[in-house]
């Protein structure tokens, strides 16, 4: 005689047990297995795209800081690239090199948080989280030296960066680059071969290659599914075509591959920074830009490889000092499209891990 | 035959953790030990130099939040503006520093301190004389290299860590 | 120390007295009850302190250090905070069951210490079925957990309690089999005799047994890496969701008291209890217990959590067959090679353990990927 069971709805509420922001999932469970999942977000909507229409082009930069608040430099970079494309502003060489160094440092910092919270969700009781944050503290100290703030930098401007790096920045950065590879190796030794982690994360939450391409996923989520697509190589912006680096790709598209891809990307970022530091010239850091930028009528779209994926800004100008429309292509939101396919069929404990491995920041998803 | 999953990964992880037991922790005991902040810190307050300010209100126009309010009156004898009221609502301020960058006469500075919490929201609004520089309100070197050269060097975690590698 | 020795010499004389002598027997019982309660409570507080400071140092930070010098009064501060909290009982809960559950979950931990030797002959009761009593009493706390889940009138608590019972029952069997191997070598069920038989600590003669007992013991008391009942990223918050105030503190204490129990049993069975040179025996006992707990803290800091089906798979498919094989091999060794010097048997046993673990890990799948339930 079969038992009569019926599925029940469990609300994984906006106040989240794992550390990823206010995101609500309504999961339909059959016993322990997830049958259906419905994401509900919008709890962090602040109206950034509308606010951007009321501020000058330079005044939007502090707003873009607050999109993906863990990777602020990358947001700034994407926006100023769009403004420069729209208004046709040239950028001096030294500014380009500084931008690349900042963007890659920011990528390392963001991946440290992503890996740390993923391992924390797996259950290692804050140990890898704290180790990663110790390294992130070093990076954030460097950013504080340059721009004055630790999280929301407001550093890039249309036509360059806001002011030059201080003289003690490059020696400190050199020290950091020498120390960091051994720390990454140590964190690899801590958990990358751990049998329990392999059992929990390998084969779990698979995103097949065709599905990843169909939903226009980007960033480590796409690369872990086996697609070699990196905007720095496919559509190079700034001066990325002068550096040589590899693109780590995964094979299976499960949580373990996403974690490994992020760790390998950190190593490649260190490589890029080293090359940029050797090649950086002296000179100006900001082009001749009027105080209030007033581009001609037109539209422009600029995209970069942010740590979370492809971050794009679409700007429409109508010959005034404020943008007419600013639309943000947020990578976390687009990567979340396949959440249902990734989660159905797994258990609740796996759902937390899968959600952590996509690595979203709610500031981007809700804008 | 190749053996895997027999516990080697767990053993490796355990060695990493036990080595950390012997290292110095990286915590600094605030408020007894304070670290030096950056020379260019964009602290939680704004400092105004009354002698250099001409009341052009470029800063008020540049501020993305609109938290600077300037009321001026014309002085006919000297043919310039007199600033009657210069008010900053620090509750709205996001410490972006665009006002400091925009001022053509370099009359604005960001503050050096960050411990500026108040008990009432009304106390966050600062006017005229409250905004001047004083021994308690030091300016920071953001956009002002001459001040940055005199401030102490920032404590970096890179230099604090003295572990053998 | 003189007082303690005086107190502990009395039982040696009293062991020969009939138990119905009013003065002697009741004094013995009273002294030991006080000693056991003081020992458990003090050491549980010490455990909380060691865990928080030790885990903090391993995570490159300082643990709590503001409450008292070096943070030594932190457990007391926690206890006072919990005592001041309001005791909330759900409306439709079964009041008696809800009230009794923490008591039943905590008391067996105290009762087990009645047969653990602190010194030669220094036990509350030298039962000649000592270890069997331990196994029986430790299962009573499971009833307390089930009562907590049932009496909360909350379907998630009930789910968590059922999961916990399934886990505890599954891990009892490797524990008992590991104990059986030790008993075969020692020749007696009484814990005092087991310690006295350990001229060489049994961890060297039974390495596989030690490993099995440690893993299964950690799983029984819900310590990491098996702490999925009470972890933050588990949405079903476990059987103690509806408890607050001192009742919650009892569950919290019960968790550490069970950790103390497992450490004490491991010390007695595998690490030769109170035996050691120089220092007084009870100090050796305390040091070894703390050392075992330190290993538990170490594994908690490092290892991630297993999933519930992986937990059950580990018990039934990995630990149980290994425990059976271990018992089998121990029996064969005792029957066929009783007179061989133990120093020869130690490397033989280690080699057998290495071979078994390697072979078994090859054939065992810890729920890789998709598992049909």
Short mmCIF file of N, CA, C and O in Angstrom, two decimals, chain A residues 199-310:
data_model
loop_
_atom_site.label_atom_id
_atom_site.label_comp_id
_atom_site.label_asym_id
_atom_site.label_seq_id
_atom_site.Cartn_x
_atom_site.Cartn_y
_atom_site.Cartn_z
N UNK A 199 32.03 15.35 -2.34
CA UNK A 199 30.75 14.64 -2.32
C UNK A 199 29.58 15.61 -2.36
O UNK A 199 28.54 15.32 -2.93
N UNK A 200 29.76 16.77 -1.76
CA UNK A 200 28.62 17.70 -1.73
C UNK A 200 28.49 18.51 -2.99
O UNK A 200 27.42 18.91 -3.37
N UNK A 201 29.63 18.81 -3.64
CA UNK A 201 29.56 19.81 -4.70
C UNK A 201 29.79 19.24 -6.08
O UNK A 201 29.47 19.88 -7.07
N UNK A 202 30.33 18.04 -6.20
CA UNK A 202 30.62 17.52 -7.52
C UNK A 202 29.36 16.88 -8.08
O UNK A 202 28.75 16.07 -7.42
N UNK A 203 29.00 17.27 -9.26
CA UNK A 203 27.82 16.70 -9.89
C UNK A 203 26.53 17.33 -9.43
O UNK A 203 25.46 16.89 -9.84
N UNK A 204 26.63 18.36 -8.62
CA UNK A 204 25.43 18.97 -8.05
C UNK A 204 25.14 20.27 -8.78
O UNK A 204 26.03 21.07 -8.99
N UNK A 205 23.89 20.46 -9.17
CA UNK A 205 23.52 21.74 -9.78
C UNK A 205 24.15 21.95 -11.13
O UNK A 205 24.74 22.98 -11.38
N UNK A 206 23.99 20.99 -12.00
CA UNK A 206 24.67 21.05 -13.29
C UNK A 206 23.94 22.01 -14.21
O UNK A 206 22.71 21.97 -14.32
N UNK A 207 24.68 22.88 -14.86
CA UNK A 207 24.12 23.77 -15.87
C UNK A 207 24.67 23.32 -17.21
O UNK A 207 25.85 23.49 -17.49
N UNK A 208 23.86 22.70 -18.05
CA UNK A 208 24.40 22.18 -19.30
C UNK A 208 24.82 23.31 -20.23
O UNK A 208 24.36 24.45 -20.11
N UNK A 209 25.68 22.96 -21.16
CA UNK A 209 26.30 23.97 -22.00
C UNK A 209 25.27 24.71 -22.85
O UNK A 209 25.30 25.94 -22.94
N UNK A 210 24.34 23.96 -23.46
CA UNK A 210 23.38 24.62 -24.34
C UNK A 210 22.48 25.54 -23.56
O UNK A 210 22.15 26.64 -24.01
N UNK A 211 22.07 25.08 -22.38
CA UNK A 211 21.20 25.93 -21.56
C UNK A 211 21.93 27.20 -21.15
O UNK A 211 21.36 28.29 -21.15
N UNK A 212 23.21 27.06 -20.81
CA UNK A 212 23.96 28.25 -20.39
C UNK A 212 24.04 29.27 -21.52
O UNK A 212 23.88 30.47 -21.30
N UNK A 213 24.26 28.79 -22.72
CA UNK A 213 24.33 29.73 -23.85
C UNK A 213 22.96 30.29 -24.15
O UNK A 213 22.81 31.49 -24.44
N UNK A 214 21.93 29.48 -24.03
CA UNK A 214 20.59 29.96 -24.37
C UNK A 214 20.10 31.05 -23.44
O UNK A 214 19.38 31.95 -23.84
N UNK A 215 20.46 30.97 -22.16
CA UNK A 215 19.97 32.00 -21.25
C UNK A 215 20.93 33.16 -21.16
O UNK A 215 20.78 34.01 -20.31
N UNK A 216 21.92 33.21 -22.02
CA UNK A 216 22.96 34.24 -22.03
C UNK A 216 23.61 34.42 -20.68
O UNK A 216 23.76 35.51 -20.17
N UNK A 217 23.98 33.31 -20.09
CA UNK A 217 24.79 33.39 -18.86
C UNK A 217 26.16 33.92 -19.25
O UNK A 217 26.55 33.90 -20.40
N UNK A 218 26.89 34.39 -18.26
CA UNK A 218 28.21 34.93 -18.56
C UNK A 218 29.06 34.78 -17.32
O UNK A 218 28.57 34.49 -16.24
N UNK A 219 30.33 35.01 -17.48
CA UNK A 219 31.21 34.98 -16.33
C UNK A 219 31.58 33.56 -15.95
O UNK A 219 31.51 32.65 -16.77
N UNK A 220 31.99 33.36 -14.71
CA UNK A 220 32.43 32.02 -14.30
C UNK A 220 31.34 30.96 -14.45
O UNK A 220 31.65 29.79 -14.68
N UNK A 221 30.08 31.35 -14.35
CA UNK A 221 28.99 30.38 -14.51
C UNK A 221 29.03 29.79 -15.91
O UNK A 221 28.89 28.58 -16.11
N UNK A 222 29.25 30.64 -16.91
CA UNK A 222 29.29 30.16 -18.29
C UNK A 222 30.55 29.35 -18.54
O UNK A 222 30.53 28.30 -19.16
N UNK A 223 31.67 29.87 -17.99
CA UNK A 223 32.93 29.21 -18.30
C UNK A 223 33.00 27.86 -17.62
O UNK A 223 33.65 26.94 -18.13
N UNK A 224 32.36 27.70 -16.48
CA UNK A 224 32.41 26.40 -15.82
C UNK A 224 31.61 25.36 -16.60
O UNK A 224 31.83 24.16 -16.41
N UNK A 225 30.67 25.80 -17.43
CA UNK A 225 29.91 24.83 -18.21
C UNK A 225 30.62 24.40 -19.47
O UNK A 225 30.08 23.63 -20.24
N UNK A 226 31.81 24.95 -19.69
CA UNK A 226 32.60 24.48 -20.81
C UNK A 226 32.69 25.42 -21.98
O UNK A 226 33.25 25.06 -23.01
N UNK A 227 32.17 26.63 -21.87
CA UNK A 227 32.20 27.56 -23.00
C UNK A 227 33.34 28.53 -22.80
O UNK A 227 33.43 29.19 -21.79
N UNK A 228 34.24 28.62 -23.76
CA UNK A 228 35.38 29.51 -23.62
C UNK A 228 34.97 30.90 -24.10
O UNK A 228 35.21 31.25 -25.23
N UNK A 229 34.35 31.65 -23.25
CA UNK A 229 33.88 32.98 -23.65
C UNK A 229 34.25 33.96 -22.58
O UNK A 229 33.73 33.90 -21.49
N UNK A 230 35.18 34.85 -22.90
CA UNK A 230 35.59 35.88 -21.96
C UNK A 230 35.67 37.17 -22.75
O UNK A 230 36.32 37.22 -23.78
N UNK A 231 35.00 38.20 -22.27
CA UNK A 231 34.92 39.43 -23.06
C UNK A 231 36.28 40.08 -23.21
O UNK A 231 36.52 40.80 -24.17
N UNK A 232 37.17 39.79 -22.25
CA UNK A 232 38.50 40.37 -22.38
C UNK A 232 39.23 39.81 -23.57
O UNK A 232 40.16 40.43 -24.09
N UNK A 233 38.87 38.62 -24.02
CA UNK A 233 39.50 38.06 -25.21
C UNK A 233 38.60 38.18 -26.43
O UNK A 233 39.08 38.34 -27.53
N UNK A 234 37.31 38.08 -26.23
CA UNK A 234 36.43 38.04 -27.40
C UNK A 234 36.16 39.43 -27.96
O UNK A 234 36.01 39.59 -29.16
N UNK A 235 36.08 40.42 -27.09
CA UNK A 235 35.76 41.77 -27.55
C UNK A 235 36.57 42.72 -26.69
O UNK A 235 36.03 43.39 -25.82
N UNK A 236 37.90 42.79 -26.88
CA UNK A 236 38.75 43.45 -25.88
C UNK A 236 38.43 44.93 -25.74
O UNK A 236 38.30 45.66 -26.70
N UNK A 237 38.29 45.35 -24.50
CA UNK A 237 38.09 46.76 -24.22
C UNK A 237 39.34 47.26 -23.52
O UNK A 237 40.19 46.47 -23.13
N UNK A 238 39.46 48.53 -23.38
CA UNK A 238 40.63 49.13 -22.74
C UNK A 238 41.89 48.53 -23.37
O UNK A 238 41.94 48.36 -24.58
N UNK A 239 42.89 48.14 -22.64
CA UNK A 239 44.13 47.68 -23.28
C UNK A 239 44.36 46.21 -23.00
O UNK A 239 45.49 45.75 -22.89
N UNK A 240 43.31 45.43 -22.85
CA UNK A 240 43.48 44.02 -22.49
C UNK A 240 44.14 43.21 -23.57
O UNK A 240 44.62 42.11 -23.31
N UNK A 241 44.18 43.73 -24.81
CA UNK A 241 44.84 42.91 -25.83
C UNK A 241 46.36 42.97 -25.72
O UNK A 241 47.05 42.31 -26.47
N UNK A 242 46.89 43.77 -24.77
CA UNK A 242 48.35 43.81 -24.64
C UNK A 242 48.86 42.80 -23.61
O UNK A 242 50.06 42.65 -23.47
N UNK A 243 47.98 42.15 -22.89
CA UNK A 243 48.42 41.24 -21.85
C UNK A 243 48.15 39.82 -22.27
O UNK A 243 47.22 39.55 -23.02
N UNK A 244 48.94 38.90 -21.75
CA UNK A 244 48.65 37.52 -22.07
C UNK A 244 48.21 36.80 -20.79
O UNK A 244 48.85 36.91 -19.74
N UNK A 245 47.11 36.12 -20.92
CA UNK A 245 46.56 35.39 -19.78
C UNK A 245 45.67 34.28 -20.34
O UNK A 245 45.28 34.31 -21.49
N UNK A 246 45.38 33.29 -19.50
CA UNK A 246 44.54 32.17 -19.94
C UNK A 246 43.13 32.36 -19.43
O UNK A 246 42.88 33.15 -18.53
N UNK A 247 42.23 31.60 -20.02
CA UNK A 247 40.85 31.62 -19.54
C UNK A 247 40.55 30.25 -18.97
O UNK A 247 40.47 29.28 -19.71
N UNK A 248 40.39 30.14 -17.67
CA UNK A 248 40.08 28.81 -17.13
C UNK A 248 38.65 28.41 -17.46
O UNK A 248 37.73 29.21 -17.33
N UNK A 249 38.49 27.18 -17.89
CA UNK A 249 37.14 26.68 -18.18
C UNK A 249 36.93 25.40 -17.41
O UNK A 249 37.86 24.67 -17.13
N UNK A 250 35.68 25.13 -17.12
CA UNK A 250 35.34 23.89 -16.45
C UNK A 250 34.90 22.86 -17.46
O UNK A 250 34.93 23.07 -18.66
N UNK A 251 34.46 21.73 -16.93
CA UNK A 251 34.03 20.66 -17.82
C UNK A 251 32.56 20.35 -17.63
O UNK A 251 31.81 20.26 -18.57
N UNK A 252 32.15 20.23 -16.37
CA UNK A 252 30.83 19.67 -16.12
C UNK A 252 29.78 20.72 -15.81
O UNK A 252 28.61 20.46 -15.97
N UNK A 253 30.18 21.89 -15.37
CA UNK A 253 29.18 22.89 -15.04
C UNK A 253 28.48 22.67 -13.72
O UNK A 253 27.39 23.16 -13.50
N UNK A 254 29.14 21.96 -12.81
CA UNK A 254 28.53 21.78 -11.48
C UNK A 254 29.14 22.78 -10.51
O UNK A 254 29.98 23.59 -10.87
N UNK A 255 28.71 22.71 -9.27
CA UNK A 255 29.16 23.71 -8.29
C UNK A 255 30.66 23.64 -8.09
O UNK A 255 31.33 24.66 -7.91
N UNK A 256 31.21 22.44 -8.13
CA UNK A 256 32.64 22.30 -7.90
C UNK A 256 33.44 22.98 -9.00
O UNK A 256 34.44 23.63 -8.76
N UNK A 257 32.97 22.85 -10.23
CA UNK A 257 33.68 23.49 -11.33
C UNK A 257 33.62 25.00 -11.23
O UNK A 257 34.60 25.69 -11.52
N UNK A 258 32.47 25.54 -10.80
CA UNK A 258 32.38 26.98 -10.67
C UNK A 258 33.36 27.48 -9.61
O UNK A 258 34.02 28.50 -9.76
N UNK A 259 33.46 26.71 -8.54
CA UNK A 259 34.40 27.10 -7.48
C UNK A 259 35.83 27.06 -8.01
O UNK A 259 36.62 27.99 -7.81
N UNK A 260 36.18 26.01 -8.75
CA UNK A 260 37.56 25.91 -9.23
C UNK A 260 37.86 26.98 -10.26
O UNK A 260 38.97 27.51 -10.31
N UNK A 261 36.89 27.30 -11.10
CA UNK A 261 37.12 28.33 -12.11
C UNK A 261 37.44 29.66 -11.43
O UNK A 261 38.34 30.39 -11.85
N UNK A 262 36.72 29.96 -10.36
CA UNK A 262 36.99 31.24 -9.68
C UNK A 262 38.39 31.25 -9.08
O UNK A 262 39.08 32.27 -9.14
N UNK A 263 38.80 30.14 -8.51
CA UNK A 263 40.14 30.14 -7.91
C UNK A 263 41.20 30.31 -8.99
O UNK A 263 42.17 31.06 -8.83
N UNK A 264 41.00 29.65 -10.13
CA UNK A 264 41.99 29.80 -11.20
C UNK A 264 41.98 31.20 -11.76
O UNK A 264 43.03 31.73 -12.17
N UNK A 265 40.81 31.83 -11.82
CA UNK A 265 40.76 33.20 -12.34
C UNK A 265 41.55 34.13 -11.46
O UNK A 265 42.12 35.12 -11.94
N UNK A 266 41.57 33.87 -10.17
CA UNK A 266 42.37 34.73 -9.29
C UNK A 266 43.82 34.65 -9.68
O UNK A 266 44.53 35.67 -9.71
N UNK A 267 44.30 33.46 -10.00
CA UNK A 267 45.71 33.33 -10.39
C UNK A 267 45.99 34.08 -11.69
O UNK A 267 47.03 34.74 -11.83
N UNK A 268 45.06 34.00 -12.63
CA UNK A 268 45.28 34.69 -13.90
C UNK A 268 45.26 36.20 -13.70
O UNK A 268 46.00 36.93 -14.36
N UNK A 269 44.43 36.68 -12.79
CA UNK A 269 44.40 38.12 -12.53
C UNK A 269 45.74 38.59 -11.98
O UNK A 269 46.22 39.67 -12.32
N UNK A 270 46.34 37.75 -11.13
CA UNK A 270 47.66 38.14 -10.61
C UNK A 270 48.66 38.27 -11.74
O UNK A 270 49.50 39.17 -11.75
N UNK A 271 48.53 37.40 -12.73
CA UNK A 271 49.43 37.47 -13.87
C UNK A 271 49.27 38.78 -14.62
O UNK A 271 50.25 39.43 -15.00
N UNK A 272 48.01 39.17 -14.82
CA UNK A 272 47.76 40.41 -15.57
C UNK A 272 48.32 41.60 -14.80
O UNK A 272 48.94 42.50 -15.38
N UNK A 273 48.10 41.60 -13.50
CA UNK A 273 48.57 42.75 -12.71
C UNK A 273 50.08 42.86 -12.79
O UNK A 273 50.64 43.94 -12.91
N UNK A 274 50.74 41.72 -12.76
CA UNK A 274 52.20 41.76 -12.82
C UNK A 274 52.66 42.37 -14.13
O UNK A 274 53.57 43.22 -14.15
N UNK A 275 52.03 41.95 -15.23
CA UNK A 275 52.43 42.53 -16.51
C UNK A 275 52.11 44.01 -16.59
O UNK A 275 52.90 44.80 -17.10
N UNK A 276 50.97 44.39 -16.04
CA UNK A 276 50.62 45.82 -16.10
C UNK A 276 51.59 46.65 -15.28
O UNK A 276 51.95 47.76 -15.67
N UNK A 277 52.01 46.09 -14.15
CA UNK A 277 52.93 46.86 -13.32
C UNK A 277 54.25 47.07 -13.99
O UNK A 277 54.93 48.07 -13.78
N UNK A 278 54.66 46.11 -14.81
CA UNK A 278 55.94 46.29 -15.49
C UNK A 278 55.85 47.31 -16.61
O UNK A 278 56.81 48.00 -16.93
N UNK A 279 54.66 47.41 -17.20
CA UNK A 279 54.56 48.24 -18.40
C UNK A 279 54.04 49.63 -18.14
O UNK A 279 53.90 50.41 -19.07
N UNK A 280 53.71 49.97 -16.91
CA UNK A 280 52.97 51.22 -16.69
C UNK A 280 53.86 52.42 -16.97
O UNK A 280 55.01 52.49 -16.53
N UNK A 281 53.39 53.37 -17.81
CA UNK A 281 54.22 54.54 -18.12
C UNK A 281 53.90 55.68 -17.17
O UNK A 281 52.94 55.64 -16.41
N UNK A 282 54.71 56.72 -17.23
CA UNK A 282 54.39 57.94 -16.49
C UNK A 282 53.53 58.81 -17.37
O UNK A 282 53.47 58.64 -18.58
N UNK A 283 52.87 59.76 -16.75
CA UNK A 283 52.08 60.66 -17.58
C UNK A 283 50.87 61.16 -16.84
O UNK A 283 50.76 61.08 -15.63
N UNK A 284 49.94 61.65 -17.63
CA UNK A 284 48.71 62.19 -17.05
C UNK A 284 47.75 61.07 -16.73
O UNK A 284 47.82 60.00 -17.33
N UNK A 285 46.86 61.34 -15.82
CA UNK A 285 45.87 60.31 -15.53
C UNK A 285 44.47 60.75 -15.91
O UNK A 285 43.53 60.00 -15.72
N UNK A 286 44.29 61.94 -16.42
CA UNK A 286 42.94 62.33 -16.77
C UNK A 286 43.00 63.19 -18.00
O UNK A 286 43.81 64.11 -18.08
N UNK A 287 42.19 62.88 -18.95
CA UNK A 287 42.20 63.66 -20.18
C UNK A 287 41.56 65.02 -19.99
O UNK A 287 41.07 65.37 -18.92
N UNK A 288 41.58 65.80 -21.07
CA UNK A 288 40.97 67.12 -21.00
C UNK A 288 39.46 66.97 -21.16
O UNK A 288 38.95 66.85 -22.27
N UNK A 289 38.79 66.91 -20.05
CA UNK A 289 37.35 66.69 -20.07
C UNK A 289 36.70 67.91 -19.45
O UNK A 289 37.17 68.39 -18.43
N UNK A 290 35.65 68.45 -20.03
CA UNK A 290 34.96 69.55 -19.36
C UNK A 290 34.34 69.09 -18.05
O UNK A 290 34.12 67.91 -17.83
N UNK A 291 34.09 70.05 -17.21
CA UNK A 291 33.59 69.71 -15.89
C UNK A 291 32.22 69.03 -15.98
O UNK A 291 31.94 68.07 -15.29
N UNK A 292 31.37 69.55 -16.87
CA UNK A 292 30.08 68.90 -17.06
C UNK A 292 30.09 68.33 -18.47
O UNK A 292 30.07 69.07 -19.43
N UNK A 293 30.13 67.01 -18.54
CA UNK A 293 30.20 66.34 -19.84
C UNK A 293 28.87 66.48 -20.54
O UNK A 293 27.81 66.27 -19.94
N UNK A 294 28.90 66.85 -21.81
CA UNK A 294 27.66 67.03 -22.54
C UNK A 294 27.78 66.35 -23.89
O UNK A 294 28.15 66.97 -24.87
N UNK A 295 27.51 65.06 -23.95
CA UNK A 295 27.72 64.36 -25.23
C UNK A 295 26.66 64.74 -26.25
O UNK A 295 25.60 65.24 -25.91
N UNK A 296 26.97 64.47 -27.52
CA UNK A 296 25.99 64.72 -28.57
C UNK A 296 24.89 63.69 -28.47
O UNK A 296 24.98 62.71 -27.75
N UNK A 297 23.83 63.93 -29.24
CA UNK A 297 22.69 63.00 -29.19
C UNK A 297 23.14 61.66 -29.75
O UNK A 297 23.80 61.59 -30.78
N UNK A 298 22.81 60.60 -29.06
CA UNK A 298 23.21 59.28 -29.55
C UNK A 298 23.03 58.27 -28.44
O UNK A 298 22.46 58.55 -27.39
N UNK A 299 23.52 57.08 -28.69
CA UNK A 299 23.43 56.02 -27.69
C UNK A 299 24.69 55.19 -27.76
O UNK A 299 25.35 55.14 -28.80
N UNK A 300 25.01 54.56 -26.66
CA UNK A 300 26.22 53.73 -26.63
C UNK A 300 26.01 52.60 -25.63
O UNK A 300 25.30 52.76 -24.64
N UNK A 301 26.64 51.48 -25.93
CA UNK A 301 26.60 50.34 -25.02
C UNK A 301 28.03 49.87 -24.81
O UNK A 301 28.73 49.60 -25.78
N UNK A 302 28.45 49.78 -23.57
CA UNK A 302 29.79 49.30 -23.29
C UNK A 302 29.69 48.16 -22.30
O UNK A 302 28.92 48.23 -21.34
N UNK A 303 30.44 47.08 -22.55
CA UNK A 303 30.38 45.96 -21.62
C UNK A 303 31.77 45.55 -21.22
O UNK A 303 32.73 45.69 -21.96
N UNK A 304 31.88 45.06 -19.98
CA UNK A 304 33.16 44.59 -19.50
C UNK A 304 32.95 43.22 -18.88
O UNK A 304 31.82 42.79 -18.66
N UNK A 305 34.08 42.59 -18.60
CA UNK A 305 34.02 41.31 -17.91
C UNK A 305 34.15 41.61 -16.43
O UNK A 305 35.25 41.68 -15.89
N UNK A 306 33.00 41.83 -15.79
CA UNK A 306 33.00 42.04 -14.36
C UNK A 306 33.21 40.69 -13.67
O UNK A 306 33.05 39.65 -14.29
N UNK A 307 33.54 40.70 -12.39
CA UNK A 307 33.74 39.39 -11.73
C UNK A 307 32.53 38.48 -11.79
O UNK A 307 32.66 37.28 -11.81
N UNK A 308 31.32 39.07 -11.85
CA UNK A 308 30.15 38.21 -11.84
C UNK A 308 29.73 37.79 -13.23
O UNK A 308 28.93 36.88 -13.37
N UNK A 309 30.26 38.47 -14.26
CA UNK A 309 29.82 38.13 -15.61
C UNK A 309 29.96 39.34 -16.51
O UNK A 309 30.82 40.18 -16.31
N UNK A 310 29.08 39.44 -17.48
CA UNK A 310 29.16 40.55 -18.42
C UNK A 310 28.31 41.70 -17.91
O UNK A 310 27.09 41.61 -17.87
#
